Short mmCIF file of C-alpha atoms in Angstrom, two decimals:
data_model
loop_
_atom_site.label_atom_id
_atom_site.label_comp_id
_atom_site.label_asym_id
_atom_site.label_seq_id
_atom_site.Cartn_x
_atom_site.Cartn_y
_atom_site.Cartn_z
CA MET A 153 59.91 59.97 78.25
CA THR A 154 56.50 61.53 77.59
CA THR A 155 55.16 62.21 74.10
CA ASN A 156 55.98 65.89 74.55
CA ASP A 157 59.65 65.41 75.43
CA VAL A 158 62.75 65.02 73.29
CA HIS A 159 65.91 64.13 75.19
CA PRO A 160 69.30 65.04 73.76
CA ASP A 161 70.09 61.41 72.90
CA SER A 162 66.73 60.66 71.27
CA ALA A 163 65.52 61.36 67.75
CA VAL A 164 62.01 60.08 68.45
CA LEU A 165 59.26 62.69 68.19
CA SER A 166 55.53 62.60 68.30
CA ARG A 167 53.72 64.79 65.79
CA VAL A 168 54.16 68.41 66.88
CA ASP A 169 53.85 71.95 65.54
CA VAL A 170 56.38 73.90 67.62
CA ALA A 171 59.62 72.91 69.34
CA VAL A 172 60.63 74.71 72.53
CA VAL A 173 64.41 74.45 72.87
CA GLY A 174 66.04 75.10 76.24
CA VAL A 175 69.81 75.69 76.12
CA ALA A 176 71.04 75.22 79.67
CA ALA A 177 74.75 75.66 78.99
CA ALA A 178 74.48 79.28 77.85
CA ARG A 179 75.90 81.85 80.23
CA SER A 180 75.73 85.62 80.17
CA HIS A 181 76.34 88.65 82.35
CA ARG A 182 72.69 88.47 83.37
CA ALA A 183 72.67 84.77 84.23
CA ALA A 184 72.89 85.44 87.96
CA VAL A 185 69.66 87.45 88.04
CA ARG A 186 67.54 84.99 86.08
CA THR A 187 64.97 83.50 88.43
CA ARG A 188 64.35 80.32 86.46
CA SER A 189 66.80 78.20 84.47
CA PRO A 190 66.48 77.84 80.67
CA TRP A 191 65.17 74.28 81.13
CA GLU A 192 62.58 75.49 83.64
CA ALA A 193 61.61 78.27 81.26
CA MET A 194 61.38 75.73 78.43
CA GLU A 195 58.88 73.69 80.44
CA ASP A 196 56.82 76.76 81.29
CA TYR A 197 56.81 78.11 77.73
CA ALA A 198 55.78 74.72 76.33
CA ALA A 199 52.91 74.42 78.79
CA MET A 200 51.80 77.97 78.01
CA ILE A 201 51.81 77.35 74.24
CA CYS A 202 49.64 74.28 74.70
CA ASP A 203 47.28 76.10 77.08
CA ARG A 204 46.80 79.31 75.07
CA THR A 205 47.07 78.23 71.43
CA ALA A 206 46.01 75.43 69.14
CA LEU A 207 49.66 74.53 68.63
CA HIS A 208 51.24 71.38 70.04
CA ALA A 209 54.61 71.99 71.71
CA VAL A 210 57.53 69.60 72.14
CA ARG A 211 60.35 70.17 74.63
CA LEU A 212 63.97 69.84 73.52
CA PRO A 213 66.46 70.34 76.39
CA LEU A 214 70.07 70.83 75.26
CA ALA A 215 73.10 70.75 77.54
CA THR A 216 75.34 72.60 75.09
CA ALA A 217 75.23 76.14 73.74
CA ASP A 218 77.30 75.24 70.68
CA VAL A 219 75.62 77.06 67.81
CA ASN A 220 76.17 74.31 65.24
CA THR A 221 74.71 71.71 67.59
CA VAL A 222 71.60 73.79 68.23
CA ILE A 223 71.15 74.36 64.49
CA ALA A 224 71.52 70.65 63.78
CA ARG A 225 69.00 69.66 66.44
CA VAL A 226 66.41 72.15 65.20
CA LEU A 227 66.89 70.93 61.61
CA SER A 228 66.54 67.31 62.78
CA LEU A 229 62.97 68.02 63.88
CA GLN A 230 61.80 68.69 60.33
CA PRO A 231 59.30 68.21 58.78
CA ARG A 232 57.22 67.80 61.92
CA ILE A 233 57.58 71.36 63.21
CA SER A 234 56.71 74.71 61.65
CA ALA A 235 58.68 76.76 64.19
CA ALA A 236 61.18 76.53 67.02
CA PHE A 237 61.35 78.78 70.06
CA VAL A 238 64.82 78.94 71.61
CA VAL A 239 65.48 80.08 75.17
CA GLY A 240 68.84 80.40 76.94
CA LEU A 241 71.14 81.81 74.23
CA ASP A 242 72.75 85.24 74.25
CA ALA A 243 72.03 87.66 71.41
CA ASN A 244 74.99 86.72 69.20
CA ALA A 245 74.37 82.98 69.47
CA ALA A 246 70.61 83.41 69.01
CA THR A 247 71.14 85.39 65.79
CA ALA A 248 73.63 82.81 64.53
CA VAL A 249 71.15 79.99 65.13
CA GLN A 250 68.38 81.86 63.31
CA HIS A 251 70.59 82.57 60.30
CA GLY A 252 72.05 79.05 60.26
CA VAL A 253 68.64 77.36 60.31
CA ALA A 254 67.25 79.72 57.65
CA GLU A 255 70.24 79.22 55.34
CA ARG A 256 69.64 75.47 55.45
CA GLY A 257 65.96 75.76 54.63
CA GLY A 258 64.80 75.08 58.17
CA PRO A 259 61.72 76.25 60.06
CA LEU A 260 61.04 79.64 61.60
CA VAL A 261 63.21 80.25 64.68
CA VAL A 262 62.00 82.71 67.32
CA THR A 263 64.18 83.39 70.35
CA GLU A 264 63.38 84.67 73.80
CA ILE A 265 65.37 87.82 72.97
CA ASP A 266 62.91 88.50 70.12
CA VAL A 267 59.82 88.38 72.31
CA VAL A 268 61.50 90.45 75.02
CA THR A 269 62.44 93.00 72.33
CA ALA A 270 58.74 93.26 71.49
CA THR A 271 57.79 93.89 75.12
CA LEU A 272 60.61 96.40 75.67
CA THR A 273 59.47 98.28 72.58
CA ALA A 274 55.85 98.26 73.74
CA MET A 275 56.90 99.44 77.21
CA THR A 276 58.89 102.29 75.66
CA ILE A 277 55.92 103.36 73.53
CA SER A 278 53.70 103.25 76.62
CA ALA A 279 56.24 105.15 78.72
CA LEU A 280 56.43 107.91 76.09
CA ARG A 281 52.64 108.09 76.03
CA ASN A 282 52.48 108.28 79.82
CA LEU A 283 55.01 111.13 79.67
CA VAL A 284 52.79 112.85 77.07
CA VAL A 285 55.48 112.65 74.40
CA GLY A 286 53.92 112.53 70.95
CA PRO A 287 54.67 110.12 68.07
CA ARG A 288 57.81 110.84 66.02
CA VAL A 289 59.08 113.11 68.79
CA GLY A 290 60.41 110.84 71.53
CA GLN A 291 64.14 110.49 72.16
CA VAL A 292 65.37 107.22 73.68
CA VAL A 293 68.70 106.17 75.23
CA ILE A 294 69.65 102.47 75.37
CA THR A 295 72.26 100.94 77.67
CA GLY A 296 73.60 97.51 76.70
CA ALA A 297 72.13 97.70 73.20
CA HIS A 298 74.12 94.60 72.18
CA ARG A 299 71.85 92.49 74.42
CA ALA A 300 68.88 93.11 72.09
CA PRO A 301 70.21 94.01 68.63
CA MET A 302 66.75 94.37 67.06
CA LEU A 303 65.56 96.85 69.69
CA GLY A 304 66.89 99.99 67.98
CA PRO A 305 65.36 99.24 64.55
CA THR A 306 62.12 98.12 66.18
CA LEU A 307 61.84 101.34 68.19
CA LEU A 308 62.40 103.46 65.09
CA MET A 309 59.72 101.51 63.23
CA SER A 310 57.40 102.12 66.18
CA GLY A 311 57.54 105.91 66.08
CA VAL A 312 60.58 106.81 68.17
CA ALA A 313 62.31 109.84 66.65
CA GLY A 314 65.88 109.23 67.78
CA ILE A 315 68.02 106.69 69.63
CA SER A 316 71.32 107.08 71.48
CA SER A 317 73.50 104.33 72.93
CA TRP A 318 75.23 104.71 76.32
CA ARG A 319 77.90 102.60 77.98
CA ALA A 320 79.37 102.71 81.47
CA SER A 321 82.59 104.01 79.96
CA ASP A 322 80.65 107.12 78.87
CA ALA A 323 79.74 108.01 82.47
CA HIS A 324 82.55 110.49 83.07
CA GLN A 325 81.91 112.59 79.97
CA PHE A 326 78.17 112.00 79.67
CA PRO A 327 76.57 111.19 83.06
CA LEU A 328 73.19 109.50 82.64
CA ARG A 329 71.37 112.08 84.74
CA ARG A 330 72.60 114.89 82.50
CA LEU A 331 71.98 112.91 79.32
CA MET A 332 68.38 112.25 80.33
CA GLU A 333 67.74 115.98 80.70
CA HIS A 334 67.66 116.00 76.89
CA ASN A 335 66.01 112.61 76.30
CA ASP A 336 62.68 111.12 77.22
CA VAL A 337 63.07 107.40 78.04
CA LEU A 338 66.02 105.25 79.07
CA VAL A 339 65.90 101.56 78.13
CA ASP A 340 68.32 100.04 80.64
CA LEU A 341 69.48 96.61 79.46
CA ASP A 342 72.65 96.74 81.57
CA GLY A 343 70.91 97.38 84.89
CA CYS A 344 73.15 100.34 85.64
CA VAL A 345 70.70 103.16 86.28
CA GLY A 346 70.12 102.98 90.02
CA ASP A 347 68.45 106.16 91.29
CA SER A 348 70.09 108.51 88.81
CA VAL A 349 67.04 108.69 86.53
CA PRO A 350 63.37 109.01 87.58
CA ALA A 351 61.56 105.67 87.44
CA ARG A 352 58.87 107.01 85.09
CA GLN A 353 61.57 107.52 82.44
CA VAL A 354 63.12 104.05 82.75
CA VAL A 355 62.29 100.80 80.98
CA SER A 356 64.31 97.89 82.40
CA MET A 357 65.22 94.41 81.24
CA PRO A 358 63.29 91.99 83.47
CA GLY A 359 65.23 89.60 85.66
CA ASP A 360 62.77 86.83 84.79
CA THR A 361 62.12 87.20 81.07
CA PHE A 362 59.37 84.54 81.10
CA ASP A 363 56.73 86.98 82.35
CA HIS A 364 57.43 89.23 79.37
CA GLY A 365 57.64 86.34 76.93
CA ALA A 366 54.28 85.05 78.13
CA VAL A 367 52.63 88.26 76.92
CA VAL A 368 53.96 87.89 73.38
CA LEU A 369 54.75 84.30 72.47
CA PRO A 370 51.32 82.62 72.13
CA GLY A 371 49.95 85.29 69.81
CA LEU A 372 53.14 85.66 67.78
CA LEU A 373 53.62 81.94 67.17
CA GLY A 374 49.93 81.46 66.52
CA VAL A 375 49.87 83.92 63.63
CA LEU A 376 53.32 83.25 62.14
CA CYS A 377 52.91 79.48 62.04
CA GLY A 378 49.62 79.99 60.22
CA HIS A 379 51.27 81.92 57.39
CA GLY A 380 54.29 79.73 56.69
CA VAL A 381 56.76 82.43 57.75
CA THR A 382 60.38 81.22 57.92
CA ILE A 383 62.22 84.46 58.86
CA LEU A 384 61.36 86.74 61.77
CA THR A 385 61.88 90.40 60.85
CA ALA A 386 62.08 93.68 62.75
CA GLU A 387 58.81 94.67 61.06
CA MET A 388 57.04 91.70 62.64
CA ILE A 389 58.48 92.47 66.08
CA ALA A 390 57.46 96.13 65.72
CA ALA A 391 53.94 95.09 64.72
CA CYS A 392 53.75 92.88 67.79
CA ALA A 393 54.94 95.75 69.98
CA ARG A 394 52.31 98.09 68.52
CA SER A 395 49.62 95.52 69.25
CA LEU A 396 50.65 95.45 72.91
CA ALA A 397 50.81 99.23 73.21
CA LEU A 398 47.34 99.58 71.69
CA ILE A 399 45.71 97.55 74.46
CA THR A 400 47.87 98.72 77.38
CA PRO A 401 45.85 100.72 79.94
CA VAL A 402 46.86 104.33 80.48
CA GLY A 403 49.40 104.56 83.30
CA CYS A 404 50.69 101.02 82.64
CA THR A 405 53.48 99.85 80.34
CA LEU A 406 52.22 96.39 79.31
CA PRO A 407 48.89 94.60 79.09
CA SER A 408 48.25 91.62 81.33
CA ALA A 409 49.09 88.19 79.92
CA ASP A 410 45.44 87.22 80.43
CA GLU A 411 44.03 90.30 78.65
CA ARG A 412 41.17 88.94 76.52
CA MET A 413 42.11 91.05 73.47
CA LEU A 414 45.79 90.06 73.54
CA LEU A 415 45.85 87.21 71.02
CA SER A 416 43.55 88.91 68.52
CA SER A 417 45.43 92.22 68.80
CA ILE A 418 48.77 90.54 68.07
CA ALA A 419 47.25 88.52 65.24
CA ARG A 420 45.74 91.61 63.64
CA GLN A 421 48.88 93.78 63.72
CA VAL A 422 51.38 91.05 62.78
CA THR A 423 49.19 89.79 59.94
CA LYS A 424 48.99 93.34 58.56
CA SER A 425 52.80 93.48 58.62
CA LEU A 426 52.82 90.35 56.45
CA GLY A 427 50.63 92.01 53.86
CA HIS A 428 47.61 89.78 54.51
CA ALA A 429 44.07 90.73 55.49
CA PRO A 430 43.99 90.88 59.30
CA PRO A 431 41.94 88.23 61.09
CA TYR A 432 39.42 88.97 63.83
CA SER A 433 38.59 92.31 62.21
CA THR A 434 34.96 92.10 63.25
CA HIS A 435 36.04 91.92 66.89
CA LEU A 436 38.33 94.92 66.85
CA HIS A 437 36.23 97.75 65.40
#
């Protein structure tokens, strides 16, 4: 065992700041399209955190998706960690873990669904801009909204005027093609669009969520751990999304993960959402 690893049967930890928890037993409708396993993603996220931030990451692979077990393992890492990043849980389990850890006075818990929600929101903002749809005007349809429960509130906080939810069972009465004649962007979390809607109007859930998480996670953890935050809110996710949209080139939907302004942009917007003076202000005028 290396100093950065925690195996399920071991309680020994070196001094760390952030735990990266990979839950390999979780299964979802989208499991078949994921290109790397939760444990592989855990390894990659941990390496990325160490490479791009001043935080020290520890890996915690779990072979069970039992919510109470995940909560207990995260709590067992106190007081050495200030946050835990959890990958591999579905939305319901992820929310339950966050609430369970918070109720017991545990550290901040961020999940992969949270960081993907930030990128989906930023991509929607960028898509509306590319379609020349102004702020507080855009209308958005979401399929599979249950897969990212914070997406709707985050979009509304980010300037979207209205949101509708669509399910496959609605297809007979409300075909997507017809529905999109009266809406601007479709956020397709169910992967059910096909060719029925023009690509410029579609924001899709990535098959490999790591590439999206890599854009958000270093900056988000870097600023939240520095302020002692214990609860992740929709306001923080929306601030993160705005920071991405602000530095996304015209015609694109996301900035590159190696964009030099990425960390400072996220830090500035998220810190403002916390009510603190934004850092790096001299670099962003």
